[in-house]
CSV table of C-alpha atoms in Angstrom, one decimal:
chain,number,residue,atom,x,y,z
A,1,UNK,CA,65.3,94.3,219.9
A,2,UNK,CA,66.3,92.3,222.9
A,3,UNK,CA,66.7,88.6,223.5
A,4,UNK,CA,64.5,88.8,226.6
A,5,UNK,CA,61.7,86.3,226.6
A,6,UNK,CA,58.2,87.8,226.8
A,7,UNK,CA,57.1,88.7,230.3
A,8,UNK,CA,55.0,86.2,232.2
A,9,UNK,CA,51.3,87.1,232.5
A,10,UNK,CA,50.4,88.6,235.8
A,11,UNK,CA,47.9,86.7,237.8
A,12,UNK,CA,44.6,88.5,238.3
A,13,UNK,CA,44.0,89.6,241.9
A,14,UNK,CA,41.3,87.6,243.6
A,15,UNK,CA,38.1,89.5,244.3
A,16,UNK,CA,36.3,89.4,247.5
A,17,UNK,CA,32.8,87.9,247.4
A,18,UNK,CA,30.0,90.5,247.1
A,19,UNK,CA,28.0,91.3,250.2
A,20,UNK,CA,24.4,90.3,250.3
A,21,UNK,CA,23.3,94.0,250.0
A,22,UNK,CA,25.3,94.4,246.8
A,23,UNK,CA,23.8,91.2,245.3
A,24,UNK,CA,20.3,92.5,246.1
A,25,UNK,CA,21.1,95.9,244.6
A,26,UNK,CA,22.4,94.2,241.4
A,27,UNK,CA,19.3,92.0,241.2
A,28,UNK,CA,17.0,95.0,241.7
A,29,UNK,CA,18.8,97.0,239.0
A,30,UNK,CA,18.5,94.1,236.6
A,31,UNK,CA,14.8,93.9,237.3
A,32,UNK,CA,14.4,97.7,236.8
A,33,UNK,CA,16.2,97.4,233.4
A,34,UNK,CA,13.9,94.5,232.3
A,35,UNK,CA,10.8,96.5,233.4
A,36,UNK,CA,12.1,99.6,231.5
A,37,UNK,CA,12.8,97.5,228.4
A,38,UNK,CA,9.3,96.0,228.6
A,39,UNK,CA,7.7,99.5,229.0
A,40,UNK,CA,9.8,100.8,226.0
A,41,UNK,CA,8.5,98.0,223.8
A,42,UNK,CA,4.9,98.6,224.7
A,43,UNK,CA,5.0,102.3,223.7
A,44,UNK,CA,3.2,103.4,220.6
A,45,UNK,CA,5.4,103.9,217.5
A,46,UNK,CA,5.8,107.4,216.2
A,47,UNK,CA,5.6,107.6,212.4
A,48,UNK,CA,8.0,109.9,210.6
A,49,UNK,CA,9.3,111.1,214.0
A,50,UNK,CA,13.0,111.4,215.1
A,51,UNK,CA,14.9,108.2,215.3
A,52,UNK,CA,16.8,107.6,218.5
A,53,UNK,CA,16.6,109.6,221.7
A,54,UNK,CA,14.3,112.5,222.1
A,55,UNK,CA,15.8,115.6,220.3
A,56,UNK,CA,14.4,118.1,222.8
A,57,UNK,CA,16.2,116.3,225.6
A,58,UNK,CA,19.5,115.8,223.8
A,59,UNK,CA,19.6,118.9,221.6
A,60,UNK,CA,20.0,117.0,218.3
A,61,UNK,CA,17.9,118.8,215.8
A,62,UNK,CA,19.3,117.4,212.6
A,63,UNK,CA,19.1,114.1,210.7
A,64,UNK,CA,21.6,113.4,207.8
A,65,UNK,CA,22.6,117.0,207.7
A,66,UNK,CA,19.0,118.3,207.4
A,67,UNK,CA,17.9,120.6,210.3
A,68,UNK,CA,14.4,120.1,211.5
A,69,UNK,CA,12.0,122.0,213.8
A,70,UNK,CA,8.4,121.4,214.8
């Protein structure tokens, strides 16, 4: 152990303001995410189907240790 006092916190470097093109891109991405979430909510529910992402796309063919196939 040392008797040194704890170091002082470093000030955060100031960020440059975002250019207008970057602000537009962020707003467009947020709008796209909102549209995708709305589309996802409107899809029909699948009964007794896989929970989570599509298994054929992500290669996950098991649930709780039980392998399944169509």
